[in-house]
Amino acid sequence: MKDVYLFSGFLGSGKTTLLKRMITQMKEKGLKPAVFMNELGKMNMDSNAVEGDVPLKEILDGCICCSGSEKSEAQIQTLLAEEEFDVLLIETTGAAHPVEALDAIFSPLFAEQLNFKGIVTVADSKRWLDRNSLSPQIRSLFLEQIRHADLILANKMDLLTESEQGTVVYEIQSLNATAQIIQTIHAEIPFSALEKVTTTSTQDVVKAPVSKLNLNAKVLQFDAPVRREKFEEWLRTLPDSVYRVKGYVPLEGDKYPHAFQFAYGMAQWLPEYMKMQNQIVVIGEELAEVELP
């Protein structure tokens, strides 16, 4: 039996950071992890975070919980047949309803080989406080991801005041009284916290399939290097309907592009030391007008 954890959470909440931390800690314990990852766009940006010795399967440009369910089944079946591992970590796209993702993942063909430990939802605490500014459909998905969790990481606590931190924990606990809530910065928790997770009932699910959410991904390609200041100026002009930007940005004066992440108004740059595709993926609603400067 392979232990299985499903990582859920809205776009930019910190799921991939959690994934990387858990992979490192499991290896230190002598466990062999495998990863199944879902990307909403055609670029496998987040899967670059998974080290080469970790078995990895992924679905690109589709949701694990709807049109991609048959592909999910095939990919996991291949992992089970071809790879040796102890724990399977599943990272869903930020647009996935966690319970629907479970329906897609656990096929009668191999369900007896999997020991499902629970849903771990990473919640962006700052976004939680501003959740009423989201569109009704997106807010509904955000709440559903928290409502059906077995363990909740109230992440990005360093961005809040002490009073705001207390408000977040109280309100999330009111929405999901059965899940343990851990306040985190950069999704930092010990693997032992996951090992203690036990599943709760997931009956009476209010479904929020991605097909009804208007979320989509748009790939923007760079024709030439850009000035960092000009690019960040462009970021500030993006509409609130843009929830996530990630990819590789070629900067003037640098030989290689920078890996770039953007969520909730905050940008993160990391230098690369090899040639990568000079393009970014924008995820959100109403992206028709979003173009590079």
JSON list of C-alpha atoms in Angstrom, two decimals, residues 36-195:
[
{"chain": "A", "resi": 36, "resn": "PHE", "atom": "CA", "xyz": [1.68, 13.44, -9.65]},
{"chain": "A", "resi": 37, "resn": "MET", "atom": "CA", "xyz": [1.23, 17.06, -10.67]},
{"chain": "A", "resi": 38, "resn": "ASN", "atom": "CA", "xyz": [-1.43, 18.99, -12.54]},
{"chain": "A", "resi": 39, "resn": "GLU", "atom": "CA", "xyz": [-0.71, 22.24, -14.43]},
{"chain": "A", "resi": 40, "resn": "LEU", "atom": "CA", "xyz": [-3.54, 24.38, -15.78]},
{"chain": "A", "resi": 41, "resn": "GLY", "atom": "CA", "xyz": [-1.41, 25.68, -18.65]},
{"chain": "A", "resi": 42, "resn": "LYS", "atom": "CA", "xyz": [0.81, 24.01, -21.25]},
{"chain": "A", "resi": 43, "resn": "MET", "atom": "CA", "xyz": [4.05, 24.81, -19.41]},
{"chain": "A", "resi": 44, "resn": "ASN", "atom": "CA", "xyz": [5.36, 22.50, -16.72]},
{"chain": "A", "resi": 45, "resn": "MET", "atom": "CA", "xyz": [6.80, 25.32, -14.60]},
{"chain": "A", "resi": 46, "resn": "ASP", "atom": "CA", "xyz": [6.09, 23.84, -11.16]},
{"chain": "A", "resi": 47, "resn": "SER", "atom": "CA", "xyz": [7.32, 20.37, -12.10]},
{"chain": "A", "resi": 48, "resn": "ASN", "atom": "CA", "xyz": [10.80, 21.89, -12.51]},
{"chain": "A", "resi": 49, "resn": "ALA", "atom": "CA", "xyz": [10.83, 22.01, -8.71]},
{"chain": "A", "resi": 50, "resn": "VAL", "atom": "CA", "xyz": [10.82, 18.20, -8.54]},
{"chain": "A", "resi": 51, "resn": "GLU", "atom": "CA", "xyz": [14.28, 16.66, -8.46]},
{"chain": "A", "resi": 52, "resn": "GLY", "atom": "CA", "xyz": [15.25, 14.29, -11.26]},
{"chain": "A", "resi": 53, "resn": "ASP", "atom": "CA", "xyz": [15.46, 11.20, -9.05]},
{"chain": "A", "resi": 54, "resn": "VAL", "atom": "CA", "xyz": [11.82, 11.52, -7.95]},
{"chain": "A", "resi": 55, "resn": "PRO", "atom": "CA", "xyz": [9.31, 9.67, -10.18]},
{"chain": "A", "resi": 56, "resn": "LEU", "atom": "CA", "xyz": [7.01, 12.29, -11.72]},
{"chain": "A", "resi": 57, "resn": "LYS", "atom": "CA", "xyz": [3.88, 12.18, -13.84]},
{"chain": "A", "resi": 58, "resn": "GLU", "atom": "CA", "xyz": [1.85, 15.22, -14.83]},
{"chain": "A", "resi": 59, "resn": "ILE", "atom": "CA", "xyz": [-1.13, 16.54, -16.75]},
{"chain": "A", "resi": 60, "resn": "LEU", "atom": "CA", "xyz": [-0.66, 19.77, -18.68]},
{"chain": "A", "resi": 61, "resn": "ASP", "atom": "CA", "xyz": [-3.33, 22.10, -20.07]},
{"chain": "A", "resi": 62, "resn": "GLY", "atom": "CA", "xyz": [-6.24, 20.40, -18.36]},
{"chain": "A", "resi": 63, "resn": "CYS", "atom": "CA", "xyz": [-7.75, 19.85, -14.96]},
{"chain": "A", "resi": 64, "resn": "ILE", "atom": "CA", "xyz": [-7.19, 16.68, -12.99]},
{"chain": "A", "resi": 65, "resn": "CYS", "atom": "CA", "xyz": [-10.83, 16.80, -11.90]},
{"chain": "A", "resi": 66, "resn": "CYS", "atom": "CA", "xyz": [-12.72, 17.06, -15.19]},
{"chain": "A", "resi": 67, "resn": "SER", "atom": "CA", "xyz": [-11.49, 16.51, -18.74]},
{"chain": "A", "resi": 68, "resn": "GLY", "atom": "CA", "xyz": [-8.22, 15.09, -17.47]},
{"chain": "A", "resi": 69, "resn": "SER", "atom": "CA", "xyz": [-9.65, 12.31, -15.29]},
{"chain": "A", "resi": 70, "resn": "GLU", "atom": "CA", "xyz": [-8.86, 9.51, -17.76]},
{"chain": "A", "resi": 71, "resn": "LYS", "atom": "CA", "xyz": [-5.32, 10.84, -18.22]},
{"chain": "A", "resi": 72, "resn": "SER", "atom": "CA", "xyz": [-4.94, 10.99, -14.43]},
{"chain": "A", "resi": 73, "resn": "GLU", "atom": "CA", "xyz": [-5.89, 7.34, -14.14]},
{"chain": "A", "resi": 74, "resn": "ALA", "atom": "CA", "xyz": [-3.43, 6.32, -16.86]},
{"chain": "A", "resi": 75, "resn": "GLN", "atom": "CA", "xyz": [-0.55, 8.34, -15.39]},
{"chain": "A", "resi": 76, "resn": "ILE", "atom": "CA", "xyz": [-0.99, 6.98, -11.86]},
{"chain": "A", "resi": 77, "resn": "GLN", "atom": "CA", "xyz": [-1.36, 3.45, -13.19]},
{"chain": "A", "resi": 78, "resn": "THR", "atom": "CA", "xyz": [1.95, 3.89, -15.04]},
{"chain": "A", "resi": 79, "resn": "LEU", "atom": "CA", "xyz": [3.62, 5.16, -11.85]},
{"chain": "A", "resi": 80, "resn": "LEU", "atom": "CA", "xyz": [2.41, 2.14, -9.90]},
{"chain": "A", "resi": 81, "resn": "ALA", "atom": "CA", "xyz": [3.49, -0.29, -12.60]},
{"chain": "A", "resi": 82, "resn": "GLU", "atom": "CA", "xyz": [6.90, 1.14, -13.44]},
{"chain": "A", "resi": 83, "resn": "GLU", "atom": "CA", "xyz": [8.27, 2.90, -10.35]},
{"chain": "A", "resi": 84, "resn": "GLU", "atom": "CA", "xyz": [9.28, 1.94, -6.82]},
{"chain": "A", "resi": 85, "resn": "PHE", "atom": "CA", "xyz": [8.09, 4.44, -4.21]},
{"chain": "A", "resi": 86, "resn": "ASP", "atom": "CA", "xyz": [6.60, 4.63, -0.72]},
{"chain": "A", "resi": 87, "resn": "VAL", "atom": "CA", "xyz": [4.52, 7.82, -0.78]},
{"chain": "A", "resi": 88, "resn": "LEU", "atom": "CA", "xyz": [2.58, 9.52, -3.59]},
{"chain": "A", "resi": 89, "resn": "LEU", "atom": "CA", "xyz": [2.22, 13.30, -3.38]},
{"chain": "A", "resi": 90, "resn": "ILE", "atom": "CA", "xyz": [-0.48, 14.76, -5.61]},
{"chain": "A", "resi": 91, "resn": "GLU", "atom": "CA", "xyz": [-0.44, 18.48, -6.33]},
{"chain": "A", "resi": 92, "resn": "THR", "atom": "CA", "xyz": [-3.63, 19.72, -7.99]},
{"chain": "A", "resi": 93, "resn": "THR", "atom": "CA", "xyz": [-3.97, 22.88, -10.03]},
{"chain": "A", "resi": 94, "resn": "GLY", "atom": "CA", "xyz": [-5.26, 25.83, -8.04]},
{"chain": "A", "resi": 95, "resn": "ALA", "atom": "CA", "xyz": [-8.50, 25.56, -10.03]},
{"chain": "A", "resi": 96, "resn": "ALA", "atom": "CA", "xyz": [-9.31, 22.02, -8.86]},
{"chain": "A", "resi": 97, "resn": "HIS", "atom": "CA", "xyz": [-12.01, 21.08, -6.39]},
{"chain": "A", "resi": 98, "resn": "PRO", "atom": "CA", "xyz": [-10.19, 18.66, -4.04]},
{"chain": "A", "resi": 99, "resn": "VAL", "atom": "CA", "xyz": [-13.00, 16.13, -3.71]},
{"chain": "A", "resi": 100, "resn": "GLU", "atom": "CA", "xyz": [-13.59, 15.98, -7.44]},
{"chain": "A", "resi": 101, "resn": "ALA", "atom": "CA", "xyz": [-9.84, 15.49, -7.84]},
{"chain": "A", "resi": 102, "resn": "LEU", "atom": "CA", "xyz": [-10.08, 12.47, -5.55]},
{"chain": "A", "resi": 103, "resn": "ASP", "atom": "CA", "xyz": [-12.88, 11.03, -7.68]},
{"chain": "A", "resi": 104, "resn": "ALA", "atom": "CA", "xyz": [-10.64, 11.31, -10.74]},
{"chain": "A", "resi": 105, "resn": "ILE", "atom": "CA", "xyz": [-7.54, 9.89, -9.08]},
{"chain": "A", "resi": 106, "resn": "PHE", "atom": "CA", "xyz": [-8.84, 6.78, -7.37]},
{"chain": "A", "resi": 107, "resn": "SER", "atom": "CA", "xyz": [-9.75, 4.28, -10.05]},
{"chain": "A", "resi": 108, "resn": "PRO", "atom": "CA", "xyz": [-11.16, 0.83, -9.24]},
{"chain": "A", "resi": 109, "resn": "LEU", "atom": "CA", "xyz": [-8.18, -0.51, -11.22]},
{"chain": "A", "resi": 110, "resn": "PHE", "atom": "CA", "xyz": [-5.69, 0.40, -8.50]},
{"chain": "A", "resi": 111, "resn": "ALA", "atom": "CA", "xyz": [-7.57, 1.84, -5.51]},
{"chain": "A", "resi": 112, "resn": "GLU", "atom": "CA", "xyz": [-6.57, -1.13, -3.33]},
{"chain": "A", "resi": 113, "resn": "GLN", "atom": "CA", "xyz": [-2.91, -0.20, -3.79]},
{"chain": "A", "resi": 114, "resn": "LEU", "atom": "CA", "xyz": [-3.37, 3.30, -2.35]},
{"chain": "A", "resi": 115, "resn": "ASN", "atom": "CA", "xyz": [-3.74, 4.29, 1.29]},
{"chain": "A", "resi": 116, "resn": "PHE", "atom": "CA", "xyz": [-5.27, 7.77, 1.10]},
{"chain": "A", "resi": 117, "resn": "LYS", "atom": "CA", "xyz": [-4.07, 9.77, 4.10]},
{"chain": "A", "resi": 118, "resn": "GLY", "atom": "CA", "xyz": [-5.92, 13.03, 3.48]},
{"chain": "A", "resi": 119, "resn": "ILE", "atom": "CA", "xyz": [-6.33, 16.41, 1.80]},
{"chain": "A", "resi": 120, "resn": "VAL", "atom": "CA", "xyz": [-3.81, 19.07, 2.79]},
{"chain": "A", "resi": 121, "resn": "THR", "atom": "CA", "xyz": [-4.99, 22.54, 1.78]},
{"chain": "A", "resi": 122, "resn": "VAL", "atom": "CA", "xyz": [-2.59, 25.48, 1.68]},
{"chain": "A", "resi": 123, "resn": "ALA", "atom": "CA", "xyz": [-4.59, 28.66, 2.28]},
{"chain": "A", "resi": 124, "resn": "ASP", "atom": "CA", "xyz": [-3.21, 32.11, 1.45]},
{"chain": "A", "resi": 125, "resn": "SER", "atom": "CA", "xyz": [-4.06, 33.95, 4.67]},
{"chain": "A", "resi": 126, "resn": "LYS", "atom": "CA", "xyz": [-3.91, 37.39, 3.08]},
{"chain": "A", "resi": 127, "resn": "ARG", "atom": "CA", "xyz": [-6.21, 36.31, 0.27]},
{"chain": "A", "resi": 128, "resn": "TRP", "atom": "CA", "xyz": [-8.57, 34.85, 2.88]},
{"chain": "A", "resi": 129, "resn": "LEU", "atom": "CA", "xyz": [-9.02, 38.27, 4.47]},
{"chain": "A", "resi": 130, "resn": "ASP", "atom": "CA", "xyz": [-9.77, 39.75, 1.02]},
{"chain": "A", "resi": 131, "resn": "ARG", "atom": "CA", "xyz": [-11.89, 36.84, -0.23]},
{"chain": "A", "resi": 132, "resn": "ASN", "atom": "CA", "xyz": [-14.99, 38.98, -0.69]},
{"chain": "A", "resi": 133, "resn": "SER", "atom": "CA", "xyz": [-13.22, 40.84, -3.49]},
{"chain": "A", "resi": 134, "resn": "LEU", "atom": "CA", "xyz": [-13.05, 37.62, -5.54]},
{"chain": "A", "resi": 135, "resn": "SER", "atom": "CA", "xyz": [-15.73, 36.77, -8.06]},
{"chain": "A", "resi": 136, "resn": "PRO", "atom": "CA", "xyz": [-18.52, 34.58, -6.57]},
{"chain": "A", "resi": 137, "resn": "GLN", "atom": "CA", "xyz": [-17.38, 31.46, -8.44]},
{"chain": "A", "resi": 138, "resn": "ILE", "atom": "CA", "xyz": [-13.73, 31.83, -7.50]},
{"chain": "A", "resi": 139, "resn": "ARG", "atom": "CA", "xyz": [-14.62, 32.58, -3.88]},
{"chain": "A", "resi": 140, "resn": "SER", "atom": "CA", "xyz": [-16.81, 29.47, -3.79]},
{"chain": "A", "resi": 141, "resn": "LEU", "atom": "CA", "xyz": [-13.89, 27.31, -5.00]},
{"chain": "A", "resi": 142, "resn": "PHE", "atom": "CA", "xyz": [-11.53, 28.94, -2.47]},
{"chain": "A", "resi": 143, "resn": "LEU", "atom": "CA", "xyz": [-13.93, 28.10, 0.36]},
{"chain": "A", "resi": 144, "resn": "GLU", "atom": "CA", "xyz": [-14.52, 24.56, -0.90]},
{"chain": "A", "resi": 145, "resn": "GLN", "atom": "CA", "xyz": [-10.80, 23.83, -0.93]},
{"chain": "A", "resi": 146, "resn": "ILE", "atom": "CA", "xyz": [-10.68, 24.76, 2.77]},
{"chain": "A", "resi": 147, "resn": "ARG", "atom": "CA", "xyz": [-13.99, 23.15, 3.72]},
{"chain": "A", "resi": 148, "resn": "HIS", "atom": "CA", "xyz": [-12.92, 19.68, 2.56]},
{"chain": "A", "resi": 149, "resn": "ALA", "atom": "CA", "xyz": [-9.38, 19.70, 3.96]},
{"chain": "A", "resi": 150, "resn": "ASP", "atom": "CA", "xyz": [-8.11, 17.30, 6.61]},
{"chain": "A", "resi": 151, "resn": "LEU", "atom": "CA", "xyz": [-5.12, 19.57, 7.37]},
{"chain": "A", "resi": 152, "resn": "ILE", "atom": "CA", "xyz": [-5.03, 23.31, 6.65]},
{"chain": "A", "resi": 153, "resn": "LEU", "atom": "CA", "xyz": [-1.89, 25.40, 6.42]},
{"chain": "A", "resi": 154, "resn": "ALA", "atom": "CA", "xyz": [-2.80, 29.03, 7.08]},
{"chain": "A", "resi": 155, "resn": "ASN", "atom": "CA", "xyz": [0.16, 30.22, 5.04]},
{"chain": "A", "resi": 156, "resn": "LYS", "atom": "CA", "xyz": [1.88, 33.61, 4.60]},
{"chain": "A", "resi": 157, "resn": "MET", "atom": "CA", "xyz": [1.23, 34.54, 8.21]},
{"chain": "A", "resi": 158, "resn": "ASP", "atom": "CA", "xyz": [4.25, 36.86, 8.12]},
{"chain": "A", "resi": 159, "resn": "LEU", "atom": "CA", "xyz": [2.22, 39.24, 5.94]},
{"chain": "A", "resi": 160, "resn": "LEU", "atom": "CA", "xyz": [-0.45, 39.79, 8.62]},
{"chain": "A", "resi": 161, "resn": "THR", "atom": "CA", "xyz": [-0.68, 41.63, 11.91]},
{"chain": "A", "resi": 162, "resn": "GLU", "atom": "CA", "xyz": [-1.19, 39.63, 15.10]},
{"chain": "A", "resi": 163, "resn": "SER", "atom": "CA", "xyz": [-4.85, 40.61, 15.14]},
{"chain": "A", "resi": 164, "resn": "GLU", "atom": "CA", "xyz": [-5.32, 39.57, 11.52]},
{"chain": "A", "resi": 165, "resn": "GLN", "atom": "CA", "xyz": [-3.65, 36.23, 12.22]},
{"chain": "A", "resi": 166, "resn": "GLY", "atom": "CA", "xyz": [-6.17, 35.51, 14.96]},
{"chain": "A", "resi": 167, "resn": "THR", "atom": "CA", "xyz": [-9.05, 36.48, 12.70]},
{"chain": "A", "resi": 168, "resn": "VAL", "atom": "CA", "xyz": [-7.88, 34.14, 9.93]},
{"chain": "A", "resi": 169, "resn": "VAL", "atom": "CA", "xyz": [-7.54, 31.13, 12.24]},
{"chain": "A", "resi": 170, "resn": "TYR", "atom": "CA", "xyz": [-10.92, 31.77, 13.90]},
{"chain": "A", "resi": 171, "resn": "GLU", "atom": "CA", "xyz": [-12.76, 32.19, 10.60]},
{"chain": "A", "resi": 172, "resn": "ILE", "atom": "CA", "xyz": [-11.15, 29.19, 8.91]},
{"chain": "A", "resi": 173, "resn": "GLN", "atom": "CA", "xyz": [-11.89, 27.04, 11.97]},
{"chain": "A", "resi": 174, "resn": "SER", "atom": "CA", "xyz": [-15.52, 28.18, 11.76]},
{"chain": "A", "resi": 175, "resn": "LEU", "atom": "CA", "xyz": [-15.66, 26.97, 8.15]},
{"chain": "A", "resi": 176, "resn": "ASN", "atom": "CA", "xyz": [-13.93, 23.65, 8.85]},
{"chain": "A", "resi": 177, "resn": "ALA", "atom": "CA", "xyz": [-14.14, 22.62, 12.50]},
{"chain": "A", "resi": 178, "resn": "THR", "atom": "CA", "xyz": [-12.67, 19.13, 12.03]},
{"chain": "A", "resi": 179, "resn": "ALA", "atom": "CA", "xyz": [-9.36, 19.93, 10.31]},
{"chain": "A", "resi": 180, "resn": "GLN", "atom": "CA", "xyz": [-6.19, 20.84, 12.16]},
{"chain": "A", "resi": 181, "resn": "ILE", "atom": "CA", "xyz": [-4.96, 24.34, 11.30]},
{"chain": "A", "resi": 182, "resn": "ILE", "atom": "CA", "xyz": [-1.25, 25.14, 11.34]},
{"chain": "A", "resi": 183, "resn": "GLN", "atom": "CA", "xyz": [-0.05, 28.71, 10.91]},
{"chain": "A", "resi": 184, "resn": "THR", "atom": "CA", "xyz": [2.89, 28.73, 8.50]},
{"chain": "A", "resi": 185, "resn": "ILE", "atom": "CA", "xyz": [5.40, 30.92, 6.72]},
{"chain": "A", "resi": 186, "resn": "HIS", "atom": "CA", "xyz": [6.58, 29.59, 3.34]},
{"chain": "A", "resi": 187, "resn": "ALA", "atom": "CA", "xyz": [4.52, 26.42, 4.00]},
{"chain": "A", "resi": 188, "resn": "GLU", "atom": "CA", "xyz": [7.10, 25.22, 6.53]},
{"chain": "A", "resi": 189, "resn": "ILE", "atom": "CA", "xyz": [5.91, 22.19, 8.53]},
{"chain": "A", "resi": 190, "resn": "PRO", "atom": "CA", "xyz": [7.51, 18.89, 9.56]},
{"chain": "A", "resi": 191, "resn": "PHE", "atom": "CA", "xyz": [6.58, 15.75, 7.63]},
{"chain": "A", "resi": 192, "resn": "SER", "atom": "CA", "xyz": [5.37, 14.31, 10.95]},
{"chain": "A", "resi": 193, "resn": "ALA", "atom": "CA", "xyz": [2.42, 16.74, 10.73]},
{"chain": "A", "resi": 194, "resn": "LEU", "atom": "CA", "xyz": [1.33, 15.02, 7.52]},
{"chain": "A", "resi": 195, "resn": "GLU", "atom": "CA", "xyz": [1.81, 11.56, 9.01]}
]
